[in-house]
Coordinates of C-alpha atoms and ligand atoms in Angstrom, one line a residue:
M1 CA -8.1 19.3 74.9
S2 CA -7.8 16.6 72.3
A3 CA -9.4 13.2 73.0
V4 CA -8.9 9.7 71.6
T5 CA -11.4 7.1 70.7
P6 CA -14.2 7.0 71.7
A7 CA -15.4 10.3 73.0
S8 CA -16.6 10.7 76.6
P9 CA -19.5 12.9 77.2
G10 CA -18.4 16.7 76.8
D11 CA -15.1 16.0 75.1
C12 CA -13.9 19.0 73.2
F13 CA -11.9 18.8 70.0
Q14 CA -10.0 21.7 68.9
G15 CA -9.3 22.5 65.2
L16 CA -9.5 25.4 63.0
G17 CA -12.6 27.6 62.9
V18 CA -13.1 28.2 59.2
S19 CA -16.7 29.3 59.0
S20 CA -18.3 30.8 61.8
G21 CA -21.7 30.0 63.3
I22 CA -22.8 27.4 65.6
A23 CA -24.3 24.0 64.6
V24 CA -26.0 21.6 66.9
G25 CA -27.2 18.3 65.6
P26 CA -26.6 14.4 65.3
A27 CA -23.3 13.5 63.8
H28 CA -23.4 11.8 60.4
V29 CA -20.1 10.2 60.1
R30 CA -18.7 9.8 56.7
E31 CA -16.0 7.1 56.0
A32 CA -12.5 7.9 54.7
S33 CA -13.3 6.6 51.1
G34 CA -15.2 9.9 50.6
I35 CA -18.1 7.9 49.1
E36 CA -21.4 7.0 50.8
I37 CA -21.5 3.2 50.3
P38 CA -24.9 1.5 50.5
E39 CA -24.9 -2.1 51.8
Y40 CA -27.6 -4.6 51.6
S41 CA -28.2 -8.2 51.0
I42 CA -29.4 -9.6 47.7
A43 CA -31.7 -12.5 46.8
K44 CA -30.1 -15.6 45.2
S45 CA -31.9 -14.9 42.1
K46 CA -30.2 -11.5 41.9
I47 CA -26.7 -12.7 41.9
A48 CA -26.2 -12.5 38.2
T49 CA -27.6 -9.2 37.9
E50 CA -25.4 -7.9 40.7
R51 CA -22.2 -9.4 39.1
N52 CA -23.3 -7.9 35.7
R53 CA -23.8 -4.5 37.4
L54 CA -20.3 -4.7 38.8
G55 CA -19.1 -5.7 35.4
R56 CA -20.6 -2.7 33.8
A57 CA -19.1 -0.3 36.4
V58 CA -15.6 -1.8 35.6
Q59 CA -16.2 -1.4 31.9
L60 CA -17.1 2.3 32.5
A61 CA -14.0 2.6 34.6
Q62 CA -12.0 1.2 31.7
R63 CA -13.6 3.8 29.4
Q64 CA -12.9 6.6 31.7
I65 CA -9.3 5.5 32.1
R66 CA -8.9 5.4 28.3
K67 CA -10.3 8.9 28.0
L68 CA -7.8 10.0 30.5
Q69 CA -4.9 8.3 28.6
N70 CA -6.0 10.2 25.4
R71 CA -6.1 13.4 27.1
A72 CA -2.8 12.7 29.0
N73 CA -1.2 12.0 25.5
T74 CA -1.8 15.7 24.5
L75 CA 0.2 16.9 27.5
E76 CA 3.7 17.9 27.1
G77 CA 7.1 16.0 28.0
L78 CA 7.3 14.6 31.5
A79 CA 3.8 15.3 32.7
A80 CA 2.4 13.0 29.8
E81 CA 5.0 10.3 30.8
E82 CA 4.2 10.5 34.4
I83 CA 0.5 10.3 34.1
G84 CA 0.9 7.7 31.3
Y85 CA 2.5 5.1 33.6
L86 CA 0.0 5.7 36.4
L87 CA -3.0 5.4 34.0
E88 CA -1.4 2.4 32.4
A89 CA -1.2 0.9 35.9
Y90 CA -4.8 1.7 36.5
A91 CA -6.0 0.1 33.2
H92 CA -4.0 -3.0 34.0
M93 CA -5.6 -3.3 37.5
L94 CA -9.1 -3.0 35.9
K95 CA -8.5 -5.7 33.4
D96 CA -7.5 -8.4 35.4
S97 CA -7.1 -7.9 39.4
R98 CA -7.7 -9.7 42.5
L99 CA -9.9 -6.8 43.5
V100 CA -12.4 -7.5 40.8
R101 CA -12.4 -11.2 40.9
D102 CA -12.7 -11.3 44.7
A103 CA -15.4 -8.7 44.7
E104 CA -17.4 -10.9 42.4
T105 CA -16.8 -14.0 44.5
R106 CA -18.2 -11.9 47.4
I107 CA -21.3 -11.1 45.5
T108 CA -21.9 -14.8 45.0
D109 CA -20.7 -16.1 48.3
E110 CA -22.1 -13.4 50.7
R111 CA -24.9 -12.3 48.7
V112 CA -24.1 -8.5 49.2
N113 CA -24.5 -5.6 46.7
A114 CA -21.6 -4.9 44.4
E115 CA -20.5 -1.5 46.2
A116 CA -20.3 -3.3 49.5
A117 CA -18.4 -6.3 47.9
V118 CA -15.8 -3.9 46.4
Q119 CA -15.5 -1.8 49.7
H120 CA -14.9 -5.1 51.7
E121 CA -12.3 -6.2 49.3
L122 CA -10.6 -2.9 49.6
A123 CA -10.7 -3.0 53.3
R124 CA -9.2 -6.7 53.1
I125 CA -6.4 -5.7 50.9
A126 CA -5.7 -2.5 53.1
S127 CA -5.2 -4.6 56.1
T128 CA -2.9 -7.0 54.5
F129 CA -1.0 -4.2 52.9
E130 CA -0.7 -2.1 56.0
A131 CA 0.6 -5.0 58.0
M132 CA 3.7 -5.0 55.7
D133 CA 4.6 -1.5 56.9
D134 CA 6.5 -0.5 53.8
T135 CA 6.3 2.9 52.0
Y136 CA 6.4 1.6 48.5
I137 CA 3.6 -0.9 49.3
A138 CA 1.6 2.0 50.9
A139 CA 1.7 3.9 47.7
R140 CA 0.5 0.8 45.8
L141 CA -2.4 0.5 48.2
E142 CA -3.4 4.1 47.3
D143 CA -3.4 3.1 43.7
I144 CA -5.7 0.1 44.5
K145 CA -8.0 2.3 46.5
E146 CA -8.2 4.8 43.6
V147 CA -9.3 2.0 41.3
G148 CA -11.7 0.5 43.8
N149 CA -13.2 3.7 44.7
R150 CA -13.7 4.7 41.1
I151 CA -15.6 1.5 40.6
I152 CA -17.7 2.3 43.6
R153 CA -18.4 5.8 42.3
N154 CA -19.6 4.4 39.1
L155 CA -21.8 2.0 40.8
T156 CA -23.2 4.6 43.2
L157 CA -23.2 7.7 41.1
K158 CA -26.6 7.3 39.6
S159 CA -28.5 6.1 42.6
I160 CA -27.0 7.9 45.5
R161 CA -27.0 11.4 46.2
P162 CA -24.1 12.5 48.5
F163 CA -25.1 13.1 52.0
S164 CA -28.6 12.0 51.3
A165 CA -28.6 9.5 54.1
A166 CA -27.8 12.3 56.5
P167 CA -30.8 13.1 58.6
K168 CA -32.0 16.7 58.3
G169 CA -30.2 19.1 60.8
S170 CA -27.1 16.8 61.2
V171 CA -23.6 17.6 61.3
I172 CA -21.3 15.9 58.8
I173 CA -18.2 14.5 60.4
A174 CA -15.5 13.3 58.1
D175 CA -11.8 12.6 57.6
Q176 CA -11.6 15.1 54.9
L177 CA -14.0 16.8 52.6
T178 CA -13.1 18.1 49.3
P179 CA -14.5 21.4 47.8
A180 CA -16.5 19.4 45.5
D181 CA -18.0 17.4 48.4
I182 CA -19.0 20.6 50.1
A183 CA -20.4 22.0 46.9
Q184 CA -23.1 19.2 47.2
I185 CA -24.2 19.9 50.6
D186 CA -27.5 21.7 51.0
P187 CA -27.2 24.2 53.7
N188 CA -30.9 24.0 54.4
R189 CA -30.5 20.2 55.5
I190 CA -27.0 20.1 56.9
A191 CA -26.2 22.1 60.0
G192 CA -22.5 22.1 59.9
V193 CA -19.3 20.1 59.1
A194 CA -16.2 19.0 61.0
T195 CA -13.1 17.2 59.8
T196 CA -9.9 15.9 60.9
L197 CA -7.8 17.3 57.9
G198 CA -7.9 20.6 56.1
G199 CA -6.5 24.1 56.4
A200 CA -8.3 27.6 56.9
E201 CA -8.0 29.1 53.4
G202 CA -8.4 25.9 51.1
H203 CA -11.3 25.9 48.9
T204 CA -13.1 23.5 51.2
A205 CA -13.1 26.3 53.9
I206 CA -14.1 28.9 51.3
M207 CA -17.0 26.9 50.0
A208 CA -18.2 26.2 53.7
R209 CA -18.1 30.0 54.2
A210 CA -20.0 30.5 51.0
L211 CA -22.8 28.3 52.0
G212 CA -22.9 29.8 55.5
L213 CA -22.2 26.3 56.9
P214 CA -20.6 26.5 60.3
A215 CA -17.3 24.5 60.0
V216 CA -14.2 23.2 61.9
L217 CA -11.3 21.7 60.1
G218 CA -8.2 20.0 61.1
A219 CA -9.7 18.7 64.5
E220 CA -7.3 15.9 65.2
N221 CA -8.7 12.5 66.3
L222 CA -12.2 13.7 65.8
L223 CA -13.2 11.0 63.4
S224 CA -12.3 8.0 65.3
A225 CA -14.0 9.5 68.5
V226 CA -17.5 10.2 67.1
S227 CA -20.2 7.8 66.3
G228 CA -23.1 8.3 63.9
G229 CA -26.1 9.8 65.9
D230 CA -23.9 11.3 68.7
V231 CA -25.1 14.9 69.4
V232 CA -22.2 17.4 68.5
I233 CA -21.7 21.0 68.6
V234 CA -19.7 22.8 66.0
D235 CA -18.3 26.2 66.9
G236 CA -17.1 27.5 63.7
K237 CA -15.5 30.6 65.3
A238 CA -13.6 29.1 68.1
G239 CA -12.8 26.1 66.0
Q240 CA -14.3 23.6 68.6
V241 CA -16.3 20.5 68.4
V242 CA -18.1 19.4 71.5
V243 CA -19.2 15.7 71.6
L244 CA -22.0 14.5 73.5
P245 CA -22.4 17.9 75.4
D246 CA -24.4 18.0 78.8
K247 CA -27.6 19.9 79.1
S248 CA -26.2 23.2 80.3
T249 CA -23.4 23.1 77.6
L250 CA -26.2 22.7 74.9
D251 CA -28.3 25.5 76.3
R252 CA -25.3 27.8 76.3
Y253 CA -24.6 27.2 72.7
R254 CA -28.1 27.4 71.7
R255 CA -28.3 30.8 73.3
R256 CA -25.2 31.8 71.5
R257 CA -26.5 30.6 68.3
D258 CA -29.7 32.6 68.7
N259 CA -27.8 35.8 69.7
L260 CA -25.7 35.4 66.5
T261 CA -28.8 35.1 64.2
R262 CA -30.2 38.2 65.8
R263 CA -26.9 40.0 65.3
N264 CA -26.7 39.1 61.7
R265 CA -30.2 40.2 61.2
Q266 CA -29.3 43.6 62.6
L267 CA -26.2 43.9 60.2
N268 CA -28.4 43.0 57.3
R269 CA -30.1 46.4 57.7
L270 CA -27.0 48.0 56.4
R271 CA -27.8 46.4 53.1
R272 CA -29.1 49.7 51.5
L273 CA -26.4 52.0 52.9
P274 CA -23.5 52.8 50.5
A275 CA -20.1 51.7 51.8
E276 CA -18.7 55.0 52.5
S277 CA -16.1 55.9 55.2
R278 CA -16.7 58.6 57.8
D279 CA -14.5 61.0 55.7
G280 CA -16.4 60.3 52.6
T281 CA -14.4 57.7 50.7
T282 CA -16.5 55.3 48.7
F283 CA -15.8 51.6 48.5
S284 CA -17.2 49.0 46.2
L285 CA -18.1 45.6 48.0
Q286 CA -18.7 42.6 45.7
A287 CA -19.4 38.9 46.2
N288 CA -17.1 35.9 45.6
V289 CA -19.5 33.0 44.3
E290 CA -19.2 29.5 43.1
L291 CA -22.8 28.1 42.7
P292 CA -26.1 29.8 41.5
I293 CA -27.7 28.8 44.8
E294 CA -25.6 31.5 46.5
M295 CA -27.3 34.2 44.6
P296 CA -30.1 34.9 47.1
M297 CA -27.2 35.6 49.7
V298 CA -25.6 37.7 47.4
E299 CA -28.6 39.8 46.8
Q300 CA -29.5 39.9 50.6
A301 CA -26.0 41.1 51.4
G302 CA -26.3 44.0 49.0
S303 CA -23.4 43.1 46.8
E304 CA -22.6 45.6 44.0
G305 CA -21.5 42.9 41.6
V306 CA -19.8 39.6 41.5
G307 CA -16.1 40.3 42.1
L308 CA -15.1 36.6 41.4
L309 CA -16.9 33.8 39.9
R310 CA -15.0 30.6 40.4
S311 CA -16.1 28.8 37.3
E312 CA -14.4 25.5 38.2
F313 CA -17.4 24.6 40.2
M314 CA -19.4 24.4 37.1
F315 CA -17.2 21.3 36.2
M316 CA -17.4 19.5 39.7
N317 CA -19.3 16.4 40.7
R318 CA -20.2 15.3 37.1
E319 CA -19.0 12.7 34.7
T320 CA -18.8 14.8 31.7
P321 CA -17.9 18.5 31.4
P322 CA -20.7 21.0 30.8
D323 CA -20.9 22.0 27.2
E324 CA -21.1 25.6 26.0
D325 CA -24.9 25.8 26.3
E326 CA -24.9 24.4 29.9
Q327 CA -22.2 26.6 31.0
L328 CA -24.0 29.6 29.3
S329 CA -27.2 28.8 31.1
I330 CA -25.3 28.7 34.6
L331 CA -23.5 31.9 33.8
L332 CA -26.7 33.6 32.7
K333 CA -28.2 32.7 36.2
F334 CA -25.4 35.0 37.7
V335 CA -25.9 37.5 35.2
A336 CA -29.8 37.7 35.7
G337 CA -29.1 37.8 39.7
M338 CA -26.8 40.7 39.3
N339 CA -29.3 42.5 37.2
G340 CA -27.1 45.0 35.6
R341 CA -24.2 44.9 38.0
P342 CA -20.8 43.3 36.7
V343 CA -20.1 39.6 37.0
T344 CA -16.4 38.7 37.0
F345 CA -16.1 35.4 35.4
R346 CA -12.8 33.7 36.2
S347 CA -11.7 30.9 33.7
L348 CA -11.2 27.5 35.0
D349 CA -8.9 27.3 38.0
V350 CA -8.4 23.6 38.7
G351 CA -5.3 21.9 40.3
A352 CA -3.8 22.0 43.7
E353 CA -6.6 21.1 46.2
K354 CA -9.4 21.7 43.6
R355 CA -10.1 18.4 42.2
G356 CA -13.1 16.5 41.2
Q357 CA -13.4 18.0 37.7
S358 CA -14.1 15.6 34.9
T359 CA -13.2 17.8 32.0
I360 CA -9.5 18.1 32.3
G361 CA -9.3 14.4 33.5
E362 CA -7.8 13.6 36.8
L363 CA -4.3 14.6 36.8
N364 CA -2.0 12.9 39.1
D365 CA -0.7 14.7 42.1
S366 CA 2.6 15.8 40.6
A367 CA 0.9 17.4 37.5
A368 CA -1.8 19.2 39.4
S369 CA 0.1 20.1 42.4
A370 CA 0.0 23.6 43.8
L371 CA 3.1 24.4 41.8
G372 CA 2.2 22.2 38.8
L373 CA -0.4 22.6 36.3
R374 CA -3.0 25.1 37.7
G375 CA -5.2 27.8 36.3
I376 CA -4.0 29.4 33.1
R377 CA -1.3 26.8 32.7
L378 CA -3.8 24.0 32.5
A379 CA -6.1 26.2 30.4
H380 CA -3.3 26.9 27.8
L381 CA -2.9 23.0 27.5
N382 CA -6.6 22.7 26.9
E383 CA -7.2 25.7 24.5
D384 CA -10.5 24.3 23.3
L385 CA -11.7 24.3 26.9
L386 CA -10.6 28.0 27.2
L387 CA -12.1 29.0 23.9
T388 CA -15.4 27.5 25.0
Q389 CA -15.3 29.5 28.3
F390 CA -14.5 32.7 26.4
V391 CA -17.2 32.1 23.9
T392 CA -19.7 31.5 26.8
A393 CA -18.5 34.7 28.5
L394 CA -19.0 36.8 25.3
R395 CA -22.4 35.3 24.7
A396 CA -23.4 36.1 28.3
A397 CA -21.9 39.6 27.8
N398 CA -24.8 40.5 25.7
H399 CA -27.2 40.0 28.7
G400 CA -25.2 42.1 31.1
P401 CA -21.8 43.3 32.0
I402 CA -19.1 40.7 32.2
R403 CA -15.4 40.9 33.1
I404 CA -13.0 37.9 32.2
L405 CA -10.4 36.9 34.7
L406 CA -7.5 34.7 34.4
P407 CA -6.2 32.7 37.2
M408 CA -2.5 31.8 38.3
V409 CA -0.9 33.9 35.8
S410 CA 2.8 34.4 36.3
T411 CA 3.9 35.7 32.9
V412 CA 3.1 38.5 30.4
S413 CA 3.0 35.9 27.6
E414 CA 0.3 33.9 29.4
V415 CA -1.9 36.8 29.2
Q416 CA -1.1 37.8 25.5
K417 CA -1.8 34.1 24.6
A418 CA -5.1 34.4 26.3
R419 CA -5.9 37.7 24.4
Q420 CA -5.2 35.7 21.2
T421 CA -7.8 33.1 22.4
L422 CA -10.3 35.7 23.1
K423 CA -9.8 37.0 19.5
F424 CA -10.6 33.4 18.3
A425 CA -13.8 33.6 20.5
V426 CA -14.8 36.7 18.7
A427 CA -14.1 35.2 15.5
E428 CA -16.1 32.1 16.4
L429 CA -19.1 34.3 17.2
R430 CA -18.8 36.0 14.0
R431 CA -18.7 32.7 12.1
R432 CA -22.0 31.5 13.9
K433 CA -23.5 34.9 13.2
L434 CA -24.0 35.6 17.0
K435 CA -24.0 39.1 18.3
I436 CA -20.5 40.5 19.3
P437 CA -20.9 42.3 22.7
N438 CA -20.1 45.9 22.7
P439 CA -18.2 46.9 24.8
M440 CA -16.2 43.8 24.9
P441 CA -15.6 42.4 28.4
P442 CA -12.2 43.7 29.9
L443 CA -9.6 40.9 30.3
G444 CA -8.1 41.0 33.9
V445 CA -5.4 39.2 35.6
M446 CA -5.5 37.5 39.2
I447 CA -2.3 38.5 41.0
E448 CA -1.6 35.5 43.3
V449 CA 1.8 34.4 42.4
P450 CA 4.6 36.4 44.1
G451 CA 6.4 36.7 40.6
A452 CA 3.3 38.1 39.1
A453 CA 3.0 40.6 42.0
L454 CA 6.7 41.6 41.6
S455 CA 6.1 42.2 37.8
A456 CA 2.7 43.8 38.3
D457 CA 3.9 46.9 36.4
A458 CA 4.8 44.8 33.3
L459 CA 1.4 42.8 33.7
A460 CA -0.5 46.0 34.0
Q461 CA 0.5 46.8 30.5
V462 CA -1.4 43.8 29.0
S463 CA -4.2 43.6 31.5
D464 CA -7.4 45.5 31.7
F465 CA -7.8 45.1 35.5
F466 CA -6.1 43.2 38.4
A467 CA -7.7 41.1 41.1
I468 CA -5.4 40.4 44.0
G469 CA -5.7 36.6 45.1
S470 CA -4.4 37.0 48.7
N471 CA -5.1 33.3 49.4
D472 CA -2.6 32.0 47.0
L473 CA -0.4 34.9 47.2
T474 CA 0.1 34.3 51.0
M475 CA 0.6 30.6 50.3
Y476 CA 3.2 31.0 47.6
T477 CA 5.1 33.8 49.3
L478 CA 5.5 32.0 52.7
A479 CA 5.7 28.5 51.2
A480 CA 2.9 27.3 53.6
D481 CA 0.0 25.2 52.1
R482 CA -3.3 27.0 52.7
A483 CA -5.2 23.7 52.9
N484 CA -2.7 22.1 55.5
E485 CA -3.6 22.3 59.1
H486 CA 0.1 21.6 60.0
V487 CA 1.4 24.8 58.6
A488 CA -1.7 26.9 59.4
H489 CA 0.4 28.9 62.0
L490 CA 2.7 29.9 59.3
Y491 CA 0.1 31.1 56.8
N492 CA -0.1 34.7 57.8
P493 CA -1.4 37.4 55.3
L494 CA 0.0 40.0 57.9
H495 CA 3.6 38.9 57.0
P496 CA 5.4 42.0 55.8
A497 CA 6.4 40.1 52.7
V498 CA 2.7 39.4 51.8
L499 CA 1.7 43.2 52.4
R500 CA 4.7 44.4 50.3
L501 CA 3.5 42.5 47.4
I502 CA -0.1 43.7 47.9
Q503 CA 1.1 47.2 48.1
F504 CA 3.4 46.7 45.0
T505 CA 0.5 45.4 42.9
T506 CA -1.9 48.1 44.0
T507 CA 0.6 50.9 43.3
A508 CA 1.3 49.5 39.9
A509 CA -2.4 49.2 38.9
L510 CA -3.0 52.8 40.3
R511 CA 0.0 54.0 38.2
A512 CA -1.2 52.3 35.1
R513 CA -4.7 53.5 35.8
I514 CA -6.4 50.2 35.7
P515 CA -8.9 49.0 38.3
V516 CA -7.6 46.8 41.1
S517 CA -9.5 44.8 43.5
I518 CA -8.8 42.1 46.3
C519 CA -10.8 39.0 46.4
G520 CA -8.8 36.6 48.8
E521 CA -10.3 35.8 52.2
I522 CA -8.7 38.9 53.8
A523 CA -11.1 41.2 51.8
G524 CA -13.9 39.8 53.8
D525 CA -12.4 40.1 57.3
P526 CA -13.2 43.4 58.9
R527 CA -9.9 43.2 60.8
F528 CA -8.0 43.7 57.6
T529 CA -10.4 46.5 56.0
A530 CA -8.6 49.6 57.2
L531 CA -5.2 48.1 56.3
L532 CA -6.2 47.3 52.7
A533 CA -7.9 50.7 52.4
G534 CA -4.8 52.4 53.7
L535 CA -2.9 50.7 51.0
G536 CA -5.2 52.2 48.3
L537 CA -7.6 49.4 47.7
R538 CA -11.2 50.4 47.2
E539 CA -12.8 47.3 45.7
F540 CA -13.1 44.3 47.8
S541 CA -14.8 41.0 46.7
M542 CA -15.6 38.4 49.4
T543 CA -18.0 35.7 50.6
P544 CA -21.4 37.4 50.6
A545 CA -22.2 37.0 54.3
N546 CA -19.1 39.1 55.2
I547 CA -20.3 42.0 53.2
P548 CA -22.3 43.7 56.1
H549 CA -19.4 43.2 58.5
V550 CA -16.9 44.9 56.3
K551 CA -19.4 47.6 55.5
K552 CA -19.9 48.2 59.2
R553 CA -16.2 48.5 59.6
I554 CA -16.0 51.0 56.6
L555 CA -18.7 53.1 58.0
S556 CA -16.9 53.7 61.3
M557 CA -13.6 54.2 59.6
D558 CA -11.6 57.2 58.7
A559 CA -9.9 56.5 55.3
V560 CA -7.2 59.2 55.8
A561 CA -6.3 57.8 59.2
A562 CA -6.3 54.4 57.7
T563 CA -3.6 55.6 55.1
T564 CA -1.5 56.9 57.9
R565 CA -1.7 53.8 59.8
A566 CA -1.0 51.6 56.7
T567 CA 2.2 53.8 56.2
L568 CA 3.2 53.0 59.8
I569 CA 2.6 49.4 59.4
M570 CA 4.5 49.2 56.1
D571 CA 7.7 50.5 58.0
Q572 CA 7.4 47.4 60.2
T573 CA 9.5 44.0 59.6
D574 CA 7.7 41.9 62.3
S575 CA 4.1 40.5 61.7
G576 CA 3.5 40.4 65.5
R577 CA 4.1 44.2 65.7
I578 CA 1.9 44.6 62.5
T579 CA -0.8 42.8 64.2
T580 CA -0.7 45.0 67.2
L581 CA -0.6 48.2 65.2
L582 CA -3.6 47.0 63.3
D583 CA -5.6 45.8 66.1
D584 CA -5.0 49.0 68.2
F585 CA -6.3 51.1 65.2
N586 CA -9.4 48.9 64.8
N587 CA -10.2 49.1 68.5
F588 CA -9.6 52.8 68.7
S589 CA -10.9 54.3 65.5
Ligands
PEP601 C1 -7.1 33.6 45.9 O1 -6.1 32.8 45.6 O2 -6.9 34.6 46.8 C2 -8.4 33.6 45.3 C3 -9.1 34.4 45.4 O3 -8.5 32.5 44.4 P1 -8.8 31.0 44.9 O4 -9.2 31.1 46.5 O5 -10.1 30.4 44.2 O6 -7.5 30.3 44.7
MG602 MG1 -6.4 31.6 43.8

């Protein structure tokens, strides 16, 4: 059932269960701007100070836009032009706009703090624009909001920690949360999250799973129905959010939560067992990680290495990019945590729904869209940045085994160009008289673009290893946005087209005798384990919390039978039939 404003006791909102677990707690509602805005009165004597504070935030925004303009100028052709127009418009708004002038007036007249003054002005402008009901005007409103929110961010950045106002044990309710937002949540303080927007395989969902935060995304009408402080239950498996539950419902969910905790504790006992099937085939189970705070979970899960380190998270939630030394100190935390086991360092993969990175500037939607400047494409436009990442990886490789992985590759030449950059990185180390790692880190390629999968045999000639990114591979193959709840029903890794691409890639790698792993979300779902094993995959990298679940499946599985079942499945053309064949195999073997 889906409810409308406001919720009645016991209302249940259905969304996508993206990170399992049960959270019970008071709701902390975050408004749509995505920024927590403090509001307070100021003394008459403080008006000038507050207006100055606003002035400084506006100046900072102007400097940020100028910096973005400089970066945009280095882009090629249409991209530079597109971004150029937009940034020019922002710069203009910051120089002389009603938004800033009226916010100043509000500070004086209403004696409110600068953040609140800007926020109230934005709300006033929004209501005027919305009344006009015109798509062109609506787009302009988005631009004004972008500028206003930038000023508010500049005002709040230093003083306010995100979600710091949320009481311990609360559940964050929001319209939308970005991966950068989730990365700032302390799972020891926040019980869970629920939003009205978002798909199951976007990075917001992945981050929630990584932090072990129960999460439901895409629950329609939720935000307007919940008030701050309402008790809510988030069931991250069933995808349900219950608002104002009665006592018996609360008791039922609390019992389920306790049972889950007990089951997970039992599973953790598998930690020390090797991941070996009943008939003696050995698998390597590794971890996907984003932030160093995940390392205790990686260790606890008994991971054999880091199969995917999403380095873009080092660049999130900050005003300036981390320099080489800072990147190195973060990377070394992962290396130390793995204590001799390999760490697969993926170069920056921003774009699509992964925003919030200061380094490459905030590209507009068309430049950084899912089909636009993502991953290696963006890196090749910012060679200095890629060079710094490679130098960092080489320096770290002197402390433990490192593999370097390139995201969103679609052509052989992108890999060759990256190899060239890697050579420059070696030369840089030599110039600085730093130790060159021996052996050199292997350079691998993510196979996550259908064209890359179909030319996997050619890519295998220039790559030291493959990592199959089934999340993007599914999205691009089926043209279904992984972060969009409206097409979640079409996003199906069991579609025969996706499976054929995985099989083709695996076969090409095995033929070329290079290692191949899978690190998309299906690698961590025990339902898929037998099928992936049957296709020839032996290395799986996943959210650490899923490692015991996948290991349990492997321990009960017969690898030869899995191969036979995979052969049968690959003869099918219908994903419904594939699902049935797989579920039957899982239930009876
Ligand atoms: C993938 O696309 O499957 C993948 C592992 O990379 P990411 O989820 O970071 O895009
Ligand atoms: Mg990907």
